[in-house]
């Protein structure tokens, strides 16, 4: 069954020097398109839902669509809850069958973040769900979660101490990236990835993928990043392909929703193909 745990996918990526594309889908249309493209290029894929997407589409609809797409695929597919500071939404997704969650405690002080992350890890592990932890804030607001200001920043030793104590499975540290489009050239710290991994054998996740260059991605992967998050690029592909088609509809005064869905699917598939090539995950997983 190609519906797998996120940790399995990222551990495999670490072994073979690539990163798994973790794409924030927004509805069943994008779920189908991303999995189909991943299957075509032989790349494992992590489908991510923001809290906003869970609330808009509904957990049952999203989970059913992911399982349906994954069951037809020959590559590993997992379902991850992205940036979630809300414990109730974590419990909901754990109960519904998500593979992993990002407990975003970056809005808590260090002691609260440590205590609550340990509680979330206990709850998730009891259900076989793995946990990504964020206690430093990654800049930018994504689907209503996060901040444009750096509020919590810690040393690598502090990050490692909390990750070890809480038993978290994956770590999302601040690496100089930001969510959304870059307004200025980011000051990236890829060396921090290796510094963490030299001290603790834990998968490191890169957020804020949209807008980085191929060379910047490769440097992060070479330092040990094995999961890279992409959201804004898919949103743009979705909305711009829809807009272009709607303009055609307007010019011709002919309105065909099914053709609109096809345009959005085509644009979404192209996003997965592009990043699977850059992240070197294409061709790595086709034999399940
Ligand atoms: P972008 O929106 O910059 O692609 O970042 C995605 C992300 O990190 C989701 O957690």
mmCIF file of N, CA, C and O in Angstrom, residues 90-154:
data_model
loop_
_atom_site.group_PDB
_atom_site.id
_atom_site.type_symbol
_atom_site.label_atom_id
_atom_site.label_comp_id
_atom_site.label_asym_id
_atom_site.label_seq_id
_atom_site.Cartn_x
_atom_site.Cartn_y
_atom_site.Cartn_z
ATOM 1 N N UNK A 90 -4.678 19.089 15.689
ATOM 2 C CA UNK A 90 -3.734 17.961 15.682
ATOM 3 C C UNK A 90 -4.483 16.681 16.051
ATOM 4 O O UNK A 90 -4.381 15.660 15.363
ATOM 5 N N UNK A 91 -5.260 16.729 17.110
ATOM 6 C CA UNK A 91 -6.003 15.543 17.540
ATOM 7 C C UNK A 91 -6.950 15.067 16.438
ATOM 8 O O UNK A 91 -7.037 13.863 16.155
ATOM 9 N N UNK A 92 -7.613 16.004 15.780
ATOM 10 C CA UNK A 92 -8.532 15.653 14.695
ATOM 11 C C UNK A 92 -7.778 14.902 13.584
ATOM 12 O O UNK A 92 -8.215 13.836 13.129
ATOM 13 N N UNK A 93 -6.649 15.460 13.149
ATOM 14 C CA UNK A 93 -5.910 14.842 12.033
ATOM 15 C C UNK A 93 -5.309 13.493 12.433
ATOM 16 O O UNK A 93 -5.259 12.565 11.622
ATOM 17 N N UNK A 94 -4.874 13.375 13.673
ATOM 18 C CA UNK A 94 -4.356 12.084 14.157
ATOM 19 C C UNK A 94 -5.476 11.042 14.095
ATOM 20 O O UNK A 94 -5.296 9.937 13.588
ATOM 21 N N UNK A 95 -6.644 11.424 14.544
ATOM 22 C CA UNK A 95 -7.785 10.486 14.537
ATOM 23 C C UNK A 95 -8.213 10.113 13.122
ATOM 24 O O UNK A 95 -8.627 8.989 12.865
ATOM 25 N N UNK A 96 -8.091 11.048 12.196
ATOM 26 C CA UNK A 96 -8.538 10.791 10.818
ATOM 27 C C UNK A 96 -7.534 9.966 10.019
ATOM 28 O O UNK A 96 -7.870 9.452 8.968
ATOM 29 N N UNK A 97 -6.276 9.897 10.472
ATOM 30 C CA UNK A 97 -5.319 9.037 9.765
ATOM 31 C C UNK A 97 -4.153 9.733 9.088
ATOM 32 O O UNK A 97 -3.445 9.126 8.287
ATOM 33 N N UNK A 98 -3.916 11.023 9.379
ATOM 34 C CA UNK A 98 -2.738 11.718 8.825
ATOM 35 C C UNK A 98 -1.476 10.921 9.198
ATOM 36 O O UNK A 98 -1.438 10.265 10.261
ATOM 37 N N UNK A 99 -0.432 11.010 8.369
ATOM 38 C CA UNK A 99 0.820 10.282 8.641
ATOM 39 C C UNK A 99 1.703 11.030 9.629
ATOM 40 O O UNK A 99 2.494 10.421 10.353
ATOM 41 N N UNK A 100 1.627 12.372 9.589
ATOM 42 C CA UNK A 100 2.517 13.171 10.436
ATOM 43 C C UNK A 100 1.931 14.567 10.632
ATOM 44 O O UNK A 100 1.055 14.989 9.873
ATOM 45 N N UNK A 101 2.451 15.248 11.646
ATOM 46 C CA UNK A 101 1.988 16.619 11.930
ATOM 47 C C UNK A 101 3.188 17.502 12.267
ATOM 48 O O UNK A 101 4.189 17.022 12.790
ATOM 49 N N UNK A 102 3.068 18.795 11.947
ATOM 50 C CA UNK A 102 4.044 19.770 12.441
ATOM 51 C C UNK A 102 3.376 20.520 13.580
ATOM 52 O O UNK A 102 2.443 21.320 13.361
ATOM 53 N N UNK A 103 3.832 20.217 14.797
ATOM 54 C CA UNK A 103 3.341 21.006 15.923
ATOM 55 C C UNK A 103 4.162 22.285 15.955
ATOM 56 O O UNK A 103 5.367 22.251 16.224
ATOM 57 N N UNK A 104 3.504 23.407 15.646
ATOM 58 C CA UNK A 104 4.181 24.699 15.572
ATOM 59 C C UNK A 104 4.024 25.403 16.916
ATOM 60 O O UNK A 104 2.992 26.002 17.203
ATOM 61 N N UNK A 105 5.066 25.289 17.724
ATOM 62 C CA UNK A 105 5.040 25.902 19.057
ATOM 63 C C UNK A 105 5.873 27.178 19.074
ATOM 64 O O UNK A 105 6.288 27.644 20.141
ATOM 65 N N UNK A 106 6.105 27.747 17.879
ATOM 66 C CA UNK A 106 6.985 28.921 17.806
ATOM 67 C C UNK A 106 6.335 30.177 18.389
ATOM 68 O O UNK A 106 7.000 31.188 18.543
ATOM 69 N N UNK A 107 5.045 30.097 18.701
ATOM 70 C CA UNK A 107 4.404 31.238 19.368
ATOM 71 C C UNK A 107 4.380 31.064 20.892
ATOM 72 O O UNK A 107 3.811 31.863 21.603
ATOM 73 N N UNK A 108 5.006 29.957 21.382
ATOM 74 C CA UNK A 108 5.060 29.725 22.838
ATOM 75 C C UNK A 108 6.465 30.071 23.357
ATOM 76 O O UNK A 108 7.430 29.996 22.601
ATOM 77 N N UNK A 109 6.562 30.360 24.658
ATOM 78 C CA UNK A 109 7.898 30.517 25.234
ATOM 79 C C UNK A 109 8.551 29.136 25.321
ATOM 80 O O UNK A 109 7.878 28.111 25.166
ATOM 81 N N UNK A 110 9.846 29.118 25.569
ATOM 82 C CA UNK A 110 10.600 27.868 25.471
ATOM 83 C C UNK A 110 10.055 26.759 26.377
ATOM 84 O O UNK A 110 9.904 25.620 25.953
ATOM 85 N N UNK A 111 9.742 27.102 27.609
ATOM 86 C CA UNK A 111 9.270 26.064 28.541
ATOM 87 C C UNK A 111 7.918 25.497 28.130
ATOM 88 O O UNK A 111 7.680 24.288 28.195
ATOM 89 N N UNK A 112 7.024 26.378 27.677
ATOM 90 C CA UNK A 112 5.710 25.908 27.222
ATOM 91 C C UNK A 112 5.867 25.064 25.956
ATOM 92 O O UNK A 112 5.231 24.018 25.806
ATOM 93 N N UNK A 113 6.719 25.528 25.043
ATOM 94 C CA UNK A 113 6.949 24.792 23.793
ATOM 95 C C UNK A 113 7.477 23.391 24.101
ATOM 96 O O UNK A 113 7.037 22.388 23.526
ATOM 97 N N UNK A 114 8.396 23.307 25.033
ATOM 98 C CA UNK A 114 9.001 22.025 25.413
ATOM 99 C C UNK A 114 7.940 21.084 25.996
ATOM 100 O O UNK A 114 7.822 19.933 25.589
ATOM 101 N N UNK A 115 7.143 21.594 26.930
ATOM 102 C CA UNK A 115 6.134 20.756 27.584
ATOM 103 C C UNK A 115 5.060 20.305 26.594
ATOM 104 O O UNK A 115 4.734 19.125 26.499
ATOM 105 N N UNK A 116 4.560 21.252 25.795
ATOM 106 C CA UNK A 116 3.478 20.890 24.871
ATOM 107 C C UNK A 116 3.975 19.998 23.737
ATOM 108 O O UNK A 116 3.247 19.118 23.271
ATOM 109 N N UNK A 117 5.193 20.207 23.277
ATOM 110 C CA UNK A 117 5.723 19.334 22.214
ATOM 111 C C UNK A 117 5.818 17.902 22.732
ATOM 112 O O UNK A 117 5.454 16.952 22.022
ATOM 113 N N UNK A 118 6.263 17.742 23.968
ATOM 114 C CA UNK A 118 6.343 16.386 24.555
ATOM 115 C C UNK A 118 4.958 15.746 24.603
ATOM 116 O O UNK A 118 4.792 14.559 24.303
ATOM 117 N N UNK A 119 3.951 16.539 24.952
ATOM 118 C CA UNK A 119 2.576 15.998 25.017
ATOM 119 C C UNK A 119 2.085 15.591 23.630
ATOM 120 O O UNK A 119 1.466 14.539 23.455
ATOM 121 N N UNK A 120 2.369 16.433 22.635
ATOM 122 C CA UNK A 120 1.934 16.127 21.263
ATOM 123 C C UNK A 120 2.643 14.862 20.757
ATOM 124 O O UNK A 120 2.025 13.998 20.131
ATOM 125 N N UNK A 121 3.936 14.758 21.055
ATOM 126 C CA UNK A 121 4.686 13.570 20.618
ATOM 127 C C UNK A 121 4.070 12.309 21.239
ATOM 128 O O UNK A 121 3.860 11.303 20.552
ATOM 129 N N UNK A 122 3.724 12.389 22.498
ATOM 130 C CA UNK A 122 3.134 11.219 23.176
ATOM 131 C C UNK A 122 1.808 10.827 22.514
ATOM 132 O O UNK A 122 1.567 9.664 22.198
ATOM 133 N N UNK A 123 0.981 11.829 22.272
ATOM 134 C CA UNK A 123 -0.330 11.579 21.640
ATOM 135 C C UNK A 123 -0.151 10.990 20.234
ATOM 136 O O UNK A 123 -0.814 10.014 19.865
ATOM 137 N N UNK A 124 0.743 11.580 19.460
ATOM 138 C CA UNK A 124 0.931 11.141 18.067
ATOM 139 C C UNK A 124 1.560 9.758 18.004
ATOM 140 O O UNK A 124 1.118 8.897 17.233
ATOM 141 N N UNK A 125 2.593 9.525 18.791
ATOM 142 C CA UNK A 125 3.277 8.225 18.733
ATOM 143 C C UNK A 125 2.338 7.084 19.138
ATOM 144 O O UNK A 125 2.432 5.987 18.593
ATOM 145 N N UNK A 126 1.436 7.361 20.056
ATOM 146 C CA UNK A 126 0.480 6.319 20.469
ATOM 147 C C UNK A 126 -0.393 5.884 19.288
ATOM 148 O O UNK A 126 -0.913 4.773 19.259
ATOM 149 N N UNK A 127 -0.530 6.793 18.280
ATOM 150 C CA UNK A 127 -1.358 6.486 17.108
ATOM 151 C C UNK A 127 -0.502 6.160 15.878
ATOM 152 O O UNK A 127 -1.021 6.058 14.768
ATOM 153 N N UNK A 128 0.820 6.062 16.057
ATOM 154 C CA UNK A 128 1.706 5.748 14.929
ATOM 155 C C UNK A 128 1.934 6.935 13.998
ATOM 156 O O UNK A 128 2.317 6.776 12.845
ATOM 157 N N UNK A 129 1.695 8.148 14.502
ATOM 158 C CA UNK A 129 1.861 9.366 13.694
ATOM 159 C C UNK A 129 3.179 10.025 14.098
ATOM 160 O O UNK A 129 3.502 10.082 15.291
ATOM 161 N N UNK A 130 3.943 10.509 13.124
ATOM 162 C CA UNK A 130 5.221 11.128 13.474
ATOM 163 C C UNK A 130 5.095 12.652 13.566
ATOM 164 O O UNK A 130 4.175 13.250 13.017
ATOM 165 N N UNK A 131 6.064 13.250 14.282
ATOM 166 C CA UNK A 131 5.956 14.672 14.630
ATOM 167 C C UNK A 131 7.162 15.470 14.151
ATOM 168 O O UNK A 131 8.302 15.110 14.420
ATOM 169 N N UNK A 132 6.849 16.551 13.429
ATOM 170 C CA UNK A 132 7.860 17.561 13.098
ATOM 171 C C UNK A 132 7.685 18.662 14.139
ATOM 172 O O UNK A 132 6.554 19.002 14.478
ATOM 173 N N UNK A 133 8.804 19.188 14.627
ATOM 174 C CA UNK A 133 8.705 20.199 15.679
ATOM 175 C C UNK A 133 9.309 21.512 15.223
ATOM 176 O O UNK A 133 10.366 21.542 14.589
ATOM 177 N N UNK A 134 8.616 22.602 15.559
ATOM 178 C CA UNK A 134 9.139 23.950 15.277
ATOM 179 C C UNK A 134 8.984 24.768 16.547
ATOM 180 O O UNK A 134 7.871 24.962 17.024
ATOM 181 N N UNK A 135 10.112 25.221 17.090
ATOM 182 C CA UNK A 135 10.020 26.083 18.278
ATOM 183 C C UNK A 135 10.601 27.474 17.997
ATOM 184 O O UNK A 135 10.302 28.423 18.714
ATOM 185 N N UNK A 136 11.439 27.565 16.942
ATOM 186 C CA UNK A 136 11.903 28.891 16.505
ATOM 187 C C UNK A 136 10.916 29.336 15.441
ATOM 188 O O UNK A 136 10.374 28.494 14.729
ATOM 189 N N UNK A 137 10.716 30.636 15.293
ATOM 190 C CA UNK A 137 9.748 30.956 14.233
ATOM 191 C C UNK A 137 10.427 31.204 12.897
ATOM 192 O O UNK A 137 11.397 31.931 12.778
ATOM 193 N N UNK A 138 9.880 30.497 11.885
ATOM 194 C CA UNK A 138 10.329 30.684 10.505
ATOM 195 C C UNK A 138 9.547 31.876 9.990
ATOM 196 O O UNK A 138 8.322 31.943 10.158
ATOM 197 N N UNK A 139 10.255 32.830 9.411
ATOM 198 C CA UNK A 139 9.594 34.100 9.055
ATOM 199 C C UNK A 139 8.501 33.933 8.015
ATOM 200 O O UNK A 139 8.563 33.055 7.155
ATOM 201 N N UNK A 140 7.501 34.811 8.105
ATOM 202 C CA UNK A 140 6.435 34.840 7.105
ATOM 203 C C UNK A 140 5.150 34.244 7.639
ATOM 204 O O UNK A 140 5.163 33.397 8.530
ATOM 205 N N UNK A 141 4.047 34.714 7.075
ATOM 206 C CA UNK A 141 2.726 34.211 7.478
ATOM 207 C C UNK A 141 2.226 33.282 6.385
ATOM 208 O O UNK A 141 2.213 33.647 5.212
ATOM 209 N N UNK A 142 1.864 32.064 6.762
ATOM 210 C CA UNK A 142 1.373 31.081 5.788
ATOM 211 C C UNK A 142 -0.037 30.675 6.195
ATOM 212 O O UNK A 142 -0.222 30.102 7.264
ATOM 213 N N UNK A 143 -1.002 30.946 5.344
ATOM 214 C CA UNK A 143 -2.395 30.604 5.622
ATOM 215 C C UNK A 143 -2.814 31.020 7.037
ATOM 216 O O UNK A 143 -3.416 30.250 7.795
ATOM 217 N N UNK A 144 -2.409 32.214 7.404
ATOM 218 C CA UNK A 144 -2.838 32.784 8.678
ATOM 219 C C UNK A 144 -2.005 32.376 9.881
ATOM 220 O O UNK A 144 -2.258 32.823 10.990
ATOM 221 N N UNK A 145 -0.979 31.528 9.688
ATOM 222 C CA UNK A 145 -0.147 31.089 10.820
ATOM 223 C C UNK A 145 1.261 31.650 10.635
ATOM 224 O O UNK A 145 1.816 31.611 9.540
ATOM 225 N N UNK A 146 1.856 32.170 11.725
ATOM 226 C CA UNK A 146 3.236 32.658 11.662
ATOM 227 C C UNK A 146 3.322 34.159 11.837
ATOM 228 O O UNK A 146 2.331 34.831 12.128
ATOM 229 N N UNK A 147 4.559 34.678 11.677
ATOM 230 C CA UNK A 147 4.786 36.096 11.904
ATOM 231 C C UNK A 147 5.924 36.575 11.004
ATOM 232 O O UNK A 147 6.805 35.802 10.629
ATOM 233 N N UNK A 148 5.893 37.869 10.641
ATOM 234 C CA UNK A 148 6.973 38.437 9.832
ATOM 235 C C UNK A 148 8.143 38.879 10.706
ATOM 236 O O UNK A 148 9.164 39.325 10.207
ATOM 237 N N UNK A 149 7.953 38.781 12.013
ATOM 238 C CA UNK A 149 9.039 39.187 12.917
ATOM 239 C C UNK A 149 9.650 37.982 13.608
ATOM 240 O O UNK A 149 8.922 37.064 14.007
ATOM 241 N N UNK A 150 10.993 38.010 13.766
ATOM 242 C CA UNK A 150 11.669 36.912 14.469
ATOM 243 C C UNK A 150 11.362 37.064 15.955
ATOM 244 O O UNK A 150 11.705 38.078 16.577
ATOM 245 N N UNK A 151 10.653 36.090 16.526
ATOM 246 C CA UNK A 151 10.292 36.215 17.938
ATOM 247 C C UNK A 151 11.093 35.259 18.824
ATOM 248 O O UNK A 151 11.500 35.617 19.903
ATOM 249 N N UNK A 152 11.297 34.025 18.342
ATOM 250 C CA UNK A 152 12.048 33.065 19.136
ATOM 251 C C UNK A 152 13.213 32.519 18.325
ATOM 252 O O UNK A 152 13.014 32.019 17.231
ATOM 253 N N UNK A 153 14.415 32.647 18.858
ATOM 254 C CA UNK A 153 15.602 32.092 18.200
ATOM 255 C C UNK A 153 16.450 31.425 19.275
ATOM 256 O O UNK A 153 16.621 31.987 20.364
ATOM 257 N N UNK A 154 16.936 30.229 18.996
ATOM 258 C CA UNK A 154 17.692 29.476 19.998
ATOM 259 C C UNK A 154 19.016 29.005 19.436
ATOM 260 O O UNK A 154 19.242 29.035 18.221
#
